[in-house]
Amino acid sequence: MDVGFIGLGNMGAGMAANLIEAGHDVTVYNRSPAKVNALARHGARPARSVAEACRGPVVMTMLADDDAVAGVAFGDDGIIASAPRGAVHISSSTISVALAQRLTDAHADAGQVFVSAPVFGRPEAAAAAKLFVVTAGPQGAVTDVLPLFEAIGQRVFVVSDRPEAANLVKLSGNFLIGS
């Protein structure tokens, strides 16, 4: 599958590496070029901008929080403005239900699809493809991108056709873990 991957931090670098290892055609973008270059040595195509990472049919984001995801999704050179009609944006970030709803609406307005797929696991699990993926979104889109989830995780839980439901599960899980 042709996929752009944005966010090569502690979790994202391992996830992107596992997508490459599984045979997917991965274009990577990160604010720090050193992280992009490290994955390029393993077969990823480097992107110099968010827009360049969004040229294919799927783009995944693994970013720190709502502000980081909104920062790459919205705006003149963001995912929504740059991805083609019919593209799927998968957010594996832990984001609010409100942002997931906003992304769902904005992608729909642009003729795109939003799928939430936050993950449970630490960086070691991300590197070992042992994450637990909780996903929600339109059934056809989720089915189409399941090979990506299977490449990064040991188990995939499809919880709803409404993307924000996955974010609610993730936030609830984090609360329970923290308690």
Coordinates of N, CA, C and O in Angstrom, one line a residue:
M1 N 0.8 -1.2 0.0 CA 0.0 0.0 0.0 C 0.9 1.2 0.0 O 1.9 1.3 0.7
D2 N 0.5 2.3 -0.7 CA 1.2 3.5 -0.7 C 0.7 4.4 0.4 O -0.4 4.8 0.4
V3 N 1.6 4.7 1.4 CA 1.2 5.4 2.5 C 2.2 6.5 2.9 O 3.4 6.3 2.9
G4 N 1.7 7.7 3.2 CA 2.5 8.7 3.8 C 2.5 8.6 5.3 O 1.4 8.2 5.9
F5 N 3.6 8.9 6.0 CA 3.6 8.8 7.4 C 4.2 10.0 8.0 O 5.4 10.4 7.7
I6 N 3.5 10.7 8.9 CA 3.9 12.0 9.4 C 4.0 11.8 11.0 O 3.0 11.5 11.6
G7 N 5.2 12.1 11.5 CA 5.5 12.0 12.9 C 6.4 10.8 13.3 O 5.9 9.7 13.4
L8 N 7.6 11.0 13.3 CA 8.6 10.0 13.6 C 9.2 10.0 14.9 O 10.4 9.9 15.1
G9 N 8.4 10.3 15.9 CA 8.9 10.3 17.3 C 9.1 8.9 17.9 O 9.3 8.0 17.1
N10 N 9.0 8.8 19.2 CA 9.3 7.5 19.8 C 8.4 6.4 19.3 O 8.8 5.3 19.2
M11 N 7.1 6.7 19.1 CA 6.2 5.7 18.6 C 6.2 5.7 17.0 O 6.2 4.6 16.5
G12 N 6.1 6.8 16.4 CA 6.0 6.8 14.9 C 7.1 6.2 14.2 O 6.9 5.5 13.2
A13 N 8.4 6.3 14.7 CA 9.5 5.8 14.0 C 9.4 4.3 13.9 O 9.6 3.7 12.8
G14 N 9.0 3.6 15.0 CA 8.8 2.2 15.0 C 7.7 1.7 14.1 O 7.8 0.7 13.4
M15 N 6.6 2.5 14.2 CA 5.4 2.2 13.3 C 5.8 2.2 11.9 O 5.5 1.3 11.1
A16 N 6.4 3.3 11.5 CA 6.8 3.5 10.0 C 7.8 2.4 9.6 O 7.7 1.9 8.5
A17 N 8.7 2.1 10.5 CA 9.7 1.0 10.1 C 9.0 -0.3 9.9 O 9.3 -1.1 9.0
N18 N 8.0 -0.6 10.7 CA 7.2 -1.9 10.5 C 6.4 -1.9 9.2 O 6.2 -2.9 8.6
L19 N 5.9 -0.7 8.8 CA 5.2 -0.6 7.6 C 6.2 -0.9 6.4 O 5.8 -1.6 5.5
I20 N 7.4 -0.4 6.5 CA 8.4 -0.6 5.5 C 8.7 -2.1 5.5 O 8.7 -2.7 4.4
E21 N 8.9 -2.7 6.6 CA 9.3 -4.1 6.8 C 8.2 -5.0 6.2 O 8.5 -6.0 5.6
A22 N 7.0 -4.6 6.3 CA 5.8 -5.4 5.8 C 5.7 -5.2 4.3 O 4.8 -5.8 3.7
G23 N 6.5 -4.4 3.6 CA 6.4 -4.2 2.2 C 5.6 -3.1 1.7 O 5.4 -2.9 0.4
H24 N 5.2 -2.2 2.5 CA 4.4 -1.0 2.1 C 5.3 0.0 1.6 O 6.5 0.1 2.0
D25 N 4.8 0.8 0.6 CA 5.6 1.9 0.0 C 5.4 3.1 0.9 O 4.3 3.7 0.9
V26 N 6.3 3.5 1.7 CA 6.1 4.5 2.8 C 6.9 5.8 2.5 O 8.2 5.7 2.2
T27 N 6.2 6.9 2.5 CA 6.9 8.2 2.4 C 6.8 8.9 3.8 O 5.7 8.9 4.4
V28 N 7.9 9.3 4.3 CA 7.9 9.8 5.7 C 8.2 11.3 5.8 O 9.0 11.8 5.0
Y29 N 7.6 12.0 6.7 CA 7.9 13.4 7.0 C 7.9 13.6 8.5 O 7.2 13.0 9.3
N30 N 8.9 14.4 8.9 CA 9.0 14.8 10.3 C 9.7 16.2 10.3 O 10.4 16.5 9.4
R31 N 9.5 16.9 11.3 CA 10.1 18.3 11.4 C 11.6 18.2 11.4 O 12.3 19.0 10.9
S32 N 12.1 17.1 12.1 CA 13.6 17.0 12.1 C 14.0 16.0 11.0 O 13.7 14.8 11.0
P33 N 14.8 16.5 10.1 CA 15.3 15.7 8.9 C 16.1 14.4 9.3 O 16.0 13.5 8.6
A34 N 16.8 14.5 10.4 CA 17.6 13.3 10.8 C 16.7 12.1 11.0 O 17.1 10.9 10.6
K35 N 15.5 12.2 11.5 CA 14.6 11.1 11.7 C 14.1 10.6 10.3 O 13.9 9.4 10.1
V36 N 13.9 11.5 9.4 CA 13.5 11.1 8.0 C 14.6 10.3 7.4 O 14.4 9.3 6.8
N37 N 15.8 10.9 7.5 CA 17.0 10.2 6.8 C 17.2 8.8 7.4 O 17.6 7.9 6.6
A38 N 17.0 8.6 8.7 CA 17.2 7.3 9.3 C 16.3 6.3 8.6 O 16.7 5.2 8.3
L39 N 15.0 6.6 8.4 CA 14.1 5.7 7.8 C 14.3 5.6 6.2 O 14.1 4.6 5.7
A40 N 14.8 6.7 5.6 CA 15.1 6.6 4.2 C 16.2 5.6 3.9 O 16.2 4.9 2.9
R41 N 17.2 5.4 4.9 CA 18.2 4.4 4.7 C 17.6 3.0 4.8 O 18.3 2.0 4.4
H42 N 16.4 2.9 5.3 CA 15.7 1.5 5.3 C 14.6 1.4 4.3 O 13.8 0.4 4.4
G43 N 14.6 2.3 3.3 CA 13.7 2.1 2.2 C 12.5 3.1 2.1 O 11.7 3.1 1.2
A44 N 12.4 4.0 3.1 CA 11.3 5.0 3.0 C 11.7 6.1 2.0 O 12.9 6.4 1.8
R45 N 10.7 6.7 1.4 CA 10.9 7.9 0.6 C 10.8 9.1 1.5 O 9.8 9.3 2.2
P46 N 11.8 10.0 1.5 CA 11.7 11.2 2.3 C 10.8 12.2 1.7 O 10.8 12.4 0.5
A47 N 10.0 12.9 2.5 CA 9.2 14.1 2.1 C 9.8 15.3 2.8 O 10.2 15.3 3.9
R48 N 9.8 16.4 2.1 CA 10.3 17.7 2.6 C 9.2 18.5 3.2 O 9.5 19.6 3.8
S49 N 7.9 18.1 3.1 CA 6.8 18.8 3.6 C 5.6 17.9 3.9 O 5.6 16.8 3.4
V50 N 4.7 18.4 4.7 CA 3.5 17.7 5.0 C 2.8 17.4 3.6 O 2.3 16.3 3.4
A51 N 2.7 18.4 2.8 CA 2.0 18.2 1.5 C 2.6 17.1 0.7 O 1.9 16.3 0.0
E52 N 3.9 17.0 0.7 CA 4.6 16.0 -0.1 C 4.3 14.6 0.4 O 4.3 13.6 -0.3
A53 N 4.1 14.5 1.7 CA 3.8 13.2 2.3 C 2.3 12.8 2.1 O 2.0 11.6 2.3
C54 N 1.5 13.7 1.5 CA 0.1 13.4 1.4 C -0.3 13.1 -0.1 O -1.5 13.3 -0.4
R55 N 0.6 12.8 -0.9 CA 0.3 12.6 -2.4 C -0.4 11.3 -2.7 O -1.0 11.2 -3.7
G56 N -0.3 10.3 -1.8 CA -0.9 9.0 -2.1 C -2.3 8.9 -1.5 O -2.9 9.8 -1.0
P57 N -2.8 7.6 -1.6 CA -4.2 7.4 -1.1 C -4.4 7.3 0.4 O -5.5 7.4 0.9
V58 N -3.3 7.2 1.2 CA -3.4 7.0 2.6 C -2.3 7.9 3.3 O -1.1 7.8 2.8
V59 N -2.6 8.6 4.3 CA -1.6 9.2 5.2 C -1.9 8.9 6.6 O -3.0 9.0 7.0
M60 N -0.9 8.5 7.3 CA -1.0 8.2 8.8 C -0.3 9.3 9.6 O 0.8 9.8 9.1
T61 N -0.8 9.7 10.7 CA -0.2 10.6 11.6 C 0.0 10.0 12.9 O -0.9 9.3 13.4
M62 N 1.1 10.2 13.6 CA 1.4 9.8 14.9 C 2.1 10.9 15.6 O 3.3 11.1 15.5
L63 N 1.3 11.8 16.2 CA 1.8 13.1 16.7 C 1.4 13.2 18.2 O 0.6 12.4 18.7
A64 N 2.0 14.2 18.8 CA 1.9 14.3 20.3 C 0.5 14.6 20.9 O 0.2 14.1 21.9
D65 N -0.2 15.5 20.2 CA -1.5 15.9 20.8 C -2.4 16.6 19.8 O -2.0 16.7 18.6
D66 N -3.5 17.2 20.3 CA -4.4 17.9 19.5 C -3.8 19.0 18.6 O -4.0 19.1 17.4
D67 N -3.0 19.8 19.3 CA -2.4 20.9 18.6 C -1.5 20.5 17.4 O -1.5 21.0 16.4
A68 N -0.7 19.4 17.7 CA 0.2 18.9 16.6 C -0.6 18.3 15.5 O -0.3 18.6 14.3
V69 N -1.6 17.6 15.8 CA -2.4 17.0 14.7 C -3.2 18.1 13.9 O -3.2 18.1 12.7
A70 N -3.8 19.0 14.6 CA -4.5 20.1 13.9 C -3.5 20.9 13.1 O -3.8 21.3 12.0
G71 N -2.3 21.1 13.6 CA -1.3 21.8 12.9 C -0.9 21.2 11.5 O -0.6 22.0 10.6
V72 N -0.9 19.9 11.4 CA -0.5 19.3 10.2 C -1.8 19.0 9.3 O -1.7 18.8 8.1
A73 N -2.9 19.0 9.9 CA -4.2 18.6 9.2 C -4.8 19.8 8.5 O -5.2 19.7 7.3
F74 N -4.8 21.0 9.2 CA -5.5 22.2 8.7 C -4.4 23.1 8.1 O -3.3 23.1 8.4
G75 N -4.9 24.0 7.3 CA -4.0 25.1 6.7 C -3.7 24.8 5.2 O -4.1 23.8 4.7
D76 N -3.1 25.8 4.6 CA -2.9 25.8 3.2 C -2.0 24.6 2.7 O -2.2 24.1 1.6
D77 N -1.1 24.2 3.5 CA -0.2 23.0 3.1 C -0.4 21.8 4.0 O 0.4 20.9 4.0
G78 N -1.6 21.7 4.6 CA -1.9 20.6 5.5 C -2.5 19.4 4.8 O -2.6 19.4 3.6
I79 N -2.8 18.4 5.5 CA -3.3 17.2 5.0 C -4.5 17.4 4.2 O -4.7 16.9 3.0
I80 N -5.5 18.1 4.7 CA -6.8 18.2 4.1 C -6.6 19.0 2.8 O -7.2 18.6 1.8
A81 N -5.8 20.0 2.8 CA -5.6 20.8 1.5 C -4.7 20.0 0.5 O -4.9 20.3 -0.7
S82 N -3.9 19.1 0.9 CA -2.9 18.5 0.1 C -3.3 17.1 -0.4 O -2.9 16.7 -1.5
A83 N -4.0 16.3 0.4 CA -4.4 14.9 0.0 C -5.4 14.9 -1.1 O -6.3 15.8 -1.2
P84 N -5.3 13.9 -2.0 CA -6.3 13.9 -3.1 C -7.7 13.5 -2.6 O -7.8 12.9 -1.5
R85 N -8.7 13.8 -3.4 CA -10.1 13.3 -3.1 C -10.0 11.8 -3.0 O -9.3 11.1 -3.7
G86 N -10.8 11.3 -2.0 CA -10.8 9.8 -1.8 C -9.7 9.3 -0.9 O -9.7 8.2 -0.4
A87 N -8.7 10.2 -0.5 CA -7.7 9.8 0.4 C -8.2 9.5 1.8 O -9.2 10.0 2.2
V88 N -7.5 8.6 2.5 CA -7.8 8.3 3.9 C -6.7 8.8 4.8 O -5.5 8.6 4.6
H89 N -7.1 9.6 5.8 CA -6.2 10.1 6.8 C -6.5 9.2 8.0 O -7.6 9.2 8.6
I90 N -5.4 8.5 8.5 CA -5.5 7.7 9.7 C -4.7 8.4 10.8 O -3.5 8.7 10.6
S91 N -5.4 8.7 11.9 CA -4.7 9.3 13.0 C -4.5 8.3 14.1 O -5.5 7.8 14.6
S92 N -3.2 8.0 14.4 CA -2.9 7.0 15.5 C -2.6 7.8 16.8 O -2.2 7.2 17.8
S93 N -2.7 9.1 16.7 CA -2.4 9.9 17.9 C -3.5 9.9 18.9 O -4.7 9.6 18.6
T94 N -3.2 10.1 20.2 CA -4.2 10.2 21.2 C -4.7 11.7 21.2 O -4.0 12.6 21.6
I95 N -5.9 11.8 20.6 CA -6.5 13.2 20.4 C -7.9 13.2 21.1 O -8.5 12.1 21.4
S96 N -8.4 14.4 21.2 CA -9.7 14.5 21.8 C -10.8 14.1 20.9 O -10.7 14.0 19.6
V97 N -12.0 13.7 21.5 CA -13.2 13.4 20.7 C -13.6 14.6 19.8 O -13.9 14.4 18.7
A98 N -13.5 15.8 20.4 CA -13.9 17.0 19.6 C -13.0 17.1 18.4 O -13.5 17.5 17.3
L99 N -11.7 16.9 18.5 CA -10.8 17.1 17.3 C -11.1 16.0 16.3 O -11.2 16.2 15.1
A100 N -11.4 14.8 16.8 CA -11.7 13.7 15.8 C -13.0 14.0 15.1 O -13.1 13.8 13.8
Q101 N -14.0 14.6 15.7 CA -15.2 15.0 15.0 C -14.9 16.1 14.0 O -15.4 16.1 12.9
R102 N -14.1 17.1 14.4 CA -13.7 18.2 13.5 C -13.0 17.6 12.3 O -13.3 18.1 11.1
L103 N -12.1 16.7 12.5 CA -11.3 16.1 11.4 C -12.3 15.3 10.4 O -12.1 15.3 9.2
T104 N -13.2 14.6 11.0 CA -14.2 13.8 10.2 C -14.9 14.7 9.3 O -15.1 14.4 8.1
D105 N -15.4 15.8 9.9 CA -16.2 16.7 9.1 C -15.4 17.4 8.0 O -15.8 17.5 6.8
A106 N -14.2 17.9 8.3 CA -13.3 18.6 7.4 C -12.9 17.7 6.3 O -12.9 18.1 5.1
H107 N -12.5 16.4 6.6 CA -12.2 15.5 5.5 C -13.4 15.2 4.6 O -13.2 15.1 3.4
A108 N -14.5 15.0 5.2 CA -15.7 14.8 4.4 C -16.0 15.9 3.4 O -16.3 15.7 2.2
D109 N -15.8 17.1 3.9 CA -16.0 18.3 3.1 C -15.0 18.4 1.9 O -15.3 18.9 0.9
A110 N -13.9 17.8 2.1 CA -12.8 17.8 1.1 C -12.9 16.5 0.2 O -12.0 16.3 -0.6
G111 N -13.9 15.7 0.4 CA -14.0 14.4 -0.3 C -13.0 13.4 0.1 O -12.7 12.5 -0.7
Q112 N -12.6 13.4 1.3 CA -11.6 12.5 1.9 C -12.3 11.7 3.1 O -13.4 12.0 3.4
V113 N -11.6 10.8 3.6 CA -12.1 10.0 4.7 C -11.2 10.1 5.9 O -9.9 10.0 5.8
F114 N -11.7 10.2 7.1 CA -10.9 10.1 8.3 C -11.2 8.9 9.1 O -12.3 8.5 9.3
V115 N -10.1 8.2 9.5 CA -10.2 7.0 10.3 C -9.3 7.2 11.6 O -8.2 7.6 11.5
S116 N -9.9 7.0 12.8 CA -9.1 7.1 14.0 C -8.6 5.7 14.3 O -9.3 4.7 14.2
A117 N -7.3 5.7 14.7 CA -6.7 4.4 15.0 C -5.6 4.6 16.1 O -4.5 4.3 15.9
P118 N -6.1 5.1 17.3 CA -5.1 5.3 18.4 C -4.6 3.9 18.8 O -5.2 2.9 18.6
V119 N -3.4 3.9 19.4 CA -2.8 2.7 19.8 C -2.5 2.6 21.3 O -2.2 3.6 21.9
F120 N -2.5 1.4 21.8 CA -2.0 1.2 23.2 C -0.7 0.4 23.1 O -0.5 -0.6 22.3
G121 N 0.3 0.9 23.8 CA 1.6 0.3 23.8 C 2.7 1.4 23.9 O 2.5 2.5 23.7
R122 N 3.9 0.9 24.3 CA 5.0 1.8 24.5 C 5.9 1.8 23.3 O 5.7 1.0 22.4
P123 N 6.9 2.6 23.3 CA 7.8 2.6 22.1 C 8.4 1.2 21.8 O 8.6 0.9 20.6
E124 N 8.7 0.5 22.8 CA 9.3 -0.9 22.5 C 8.2 -1.7 21.8 O 8.6 -2.5 20.9
A125 N 7.0 -1.6 22.1 CA 5.9 -2.3 21.5 C 5.7 -1.8 20.0 O 5.5 -2.6 19.1
A126 N 5.9 -0.5 19.8 CA 5.8 0.0 18.5 C 6.9 -0.5 17.6 O 6.7 -0.9 16.5
A127 N 8.1 -0.6 18.1 CA 9.2 -1.1 17.4 C 9.1 -2.6 17.0 O 9.5 -3.1 16.0
A128 N 8.4 -3.3 17.9 CA 8.3 -4.8 17.8 C 7.0 -5.2 17.1 O 6.6 -6.3 17.0
A129 N 6.2 -4.2 16.6 CA 4.9 -4.4 15.9 C 3.9 -5.2 16.9 O 3.2 -6.1 16.5
K130 N 3.9 -4.7 18.1 CA 3.1 -5.4 19.1 C 2.1 -4.4 19.8 O 1.6 -4.6 20.9
L131 N 1.7 -3.4 19.0 CA 0.7 -2.4 19.5 C -0.7 -3.1 19.5 O -0.9 -4.0 18.7
F132 N -1.6 -2.5 20.3 CA -3.0 -2.8 20.2 C -3.6 -1.6 19.5 O -3.5 -0.5 20.0
V133 N -4.3 -1.8 18.4 CA -4.8 -0.7 17.6 C -6.3 -0.7 17.8 O -7.0 -1.7 17.6
V134 N -6.9 0.4 18.2 CA -8.3 0.6 18.4 C -8.7 1.6 17.2 O -8.2 2.7 17.1
T135 N -9.6 1.1 16.4 CA -9.9 1.9 15.2 C -11.4 2.0 15.0 O -12.2 1.2 15.5
A136 N -11.8 3.1 14.4 CA -13.1 3.4 14.0 C -13.2 4.3 12.8 O -12.3 5.2 12.6
G137 N -14.2 4.1 12.0 CA -14.4 4.9 10.8 C -15.3 4.2 9.9 O -15.8 3.1 10.2
P138 N -15.5 4.8 8.7 CA -16.4 4.1 7.7 C -15.9 2.7 7.4 O -14.7 2.5 7.2
Q139 N -16.8 1.7 7.4 CA -16.4 0.3 7.3 C -15.5 0.0 6.2 O -14.5 -0.7 6.3
G140 N -15.9 0.5 5.0 CA -15.0 0.2 3.8 C -13.6 0.8 3.9 O -12.7 0.1 3.6
A141 N -13.5 1.9 4.5 CA -12.2 2.5 4.7 C -11.3 1.7 5.7 O -10.2 1.5 5.5
V142 N -12.0 1.4 6.8 CA -11.3 0.6 7.8 C -10.8 -0.7 7.2 O -9.7 -1.2 7.4
T143 N -11.7 -1.4 6.5 CA -11.3 -2.7 5.9 C -10.1 -2.5 4.9 O -9.2 -3.3 4.9
D144 N -10.2 -1.4 4.1 CA -9.1 -1.2 3.2 C -7.7 -1.0 3.8 O -6.7 -1.4 3.3
V145 N -7.7 -0.4 5.0 CA -6.4 0.0 5.6 C -6.0 -1.1 6.7 O -5.0 -0.9 7.4
L146 N -6.8 -2.1 6.9 CA -6.4 -3.1 7.9 C -5.0 -3.7 7.7 O -4.3 -3.9 8.7
P147 N -4.5 -3.9 6.5 CA -3.1 -4.4 6.4 C -2.1 -3.4 7.0 O -1.1 -3.9 7.5
L148 N -2.4 -2.2 7.1 CA -1.5 -1.2 7.8 C -1.5 -1.5 9.3 O -0.5 -1.5 9.9
F149 N -2.7 -1.7 9.8 CA -2.8 -1.9 11.3 C -2.2 -3.3 11.6 O -1.6 -3.4 12.7
E150 N -2.4 -4.2 10.8 CA -1.8 -5.6 11.0 C -0.3 -5.5 11.0 O 0.4 -6.3 11.7
A151 N 0.3 -4.6 10.3 CA 1.8 -4.4 10.2 C 2.4 -3.8 11.4 O 3.5 -4.0 11.7
I152 N 1.6 -3.0 12.2 CA 2.1 -2.3 13.3 C 1.6 -2.9 14.6 O 2.2 -2.6 15.7
G153 N 0.6 -3.8 14.6 CA 0.1 -4.3 15.9 C -0.1 -5.8 16.0 O -0.1 -6.5 15.0
Q154 N -0.3 -6.2 17.2 CA -0.6 -7.6 17.4 C -2.1 -7.9 17.4 O -2.5 -9.0 17.3
R155 N -2.9 -6.8 17.6 CA -4.3 -7.0 17.6 C -5.0 -5.7 17.2 O -4.5 -4.6 17.6
V156 N -6.1 -5.8 16.5 CA -6.8 -4.7 16.0 C -8.3 -4.8 16.5 O -8.9 -5.9 16.3
F157 N -8.8 -3.8 17.1 CA -10.1 -3.7 17.6 C -10.9 -2.7 16.8 O -10.6 -1.5 16.9
V158 N -11.9 -3.1 16.0 CA -12.7 -2.1 15.3 C -13.9 -1.9 16.2 O -14.7 -2.8 16.5
V159 N -14.1 -0.6 16.6 CA -15.1 -0.3 17.6 C -16.4 0.4 17.1 O -17.4 0.4 17.8
S160 N -16.3 1.0 15.9 CA -17.5 1.8 15.5 C -17.2 2.3 14.0 O -16.1 2.2 13.5
D161 N -18.3 2.8 13.4 CA -18.1 3.4 12.1 C -17.9 4.9 12.3 O -17.7 5.7 11.3
R162 N -18.0 5.4 13.5 CA -17.7 6.8 13.8 C -16.3 7.0 14.4 O -16.1 6.5 15.5
P163 N -15.4 7.7 13.7 CA -14.0 7.8 14.1 C -13.8 8.2 15.6 O -13.0 7.6 16.3
E164 N -14.6 9.1 16.1 CA -14.4 9.6 17.4 C -14.6 8.6 18.5 O -14.1 8.7 19.6
A165 N -15.3 7.5 18.2 CA -15.5 6.4 19.2 C -14.1 5.8 19.6 O -13.9 5.4 20.7
A166 N -13.2 5.6 18.6 CA -11.9 5.1 18.9 C -11.2 6.0 19.9 O -10.4 5.5 20.8
N167 N -11.3 7.3 19.7 CA -10.6 8.2 20.6 C -11.2 8.2 22.0 O -10.5 8.3 23.0
L168 N -12.5 8.0 22.1 CA -13.2 7.8 23.4 C -12.7 6.6 24.1 O -12.3 6.6 25.3
V169 N -12.5 5.5 23.4 CA -12.0 4.3 23.9 C -10.6 4.5 24.4 O -10.2 4.1 25.5
K170 N -9.7 5.1 23.6 CA -8.3 5.4 24.0 C -8.2 6.2 25.2 O -7.5 5.9 26.1
L171 N -9.0 7.3 25.3 CA -8.9 8.2 26.4 C -9.4 7.5 27.7 O -8.9 7.7 28.7
S172 N -10.5 6.7 27.5 CA -11.0 6.0 28.7 C -10.0 5.0 29.2 O -9.8 4.8 30.4
G173 N -9.3 4.3 28.2 CA -8.3 3.3 28.6 C -7.1 4.0 29.3 O -6.6 3.5 30.3
N174 N -6.7 5.2 28.8 CA -5.6 5.9 29.5 C -6.0 6.3 30.9 O -5.2 6.2 31.8
F175 N -7.3 6.7 31.1 CA -7.8 7.1 32.4 C -7.8 5.8 33.3 O -7.3 5.9 34.5
L176 N -8.2 4.7 32.8 CA -8.2 3.5 33.6 C -6.8 3.1 34.0 O -6.5 2.7 35.1
I177 N -5.8 3.2 33.1 CA -4.4 2.8 33.3 C -3.9 3.8 34.4 O -3.2 3.4 35.3
G178 N -4.2 5.1 34.2 CA -3.7 6.1 35.2 C -4.3 5.9 36.6 O -3.7 6.3 37.5
S179 N -5.5 5.3 36.6 CA -6.2 5.2 37.9 C -5.6 4.0 38.7 O -5.7 3.8 39.8

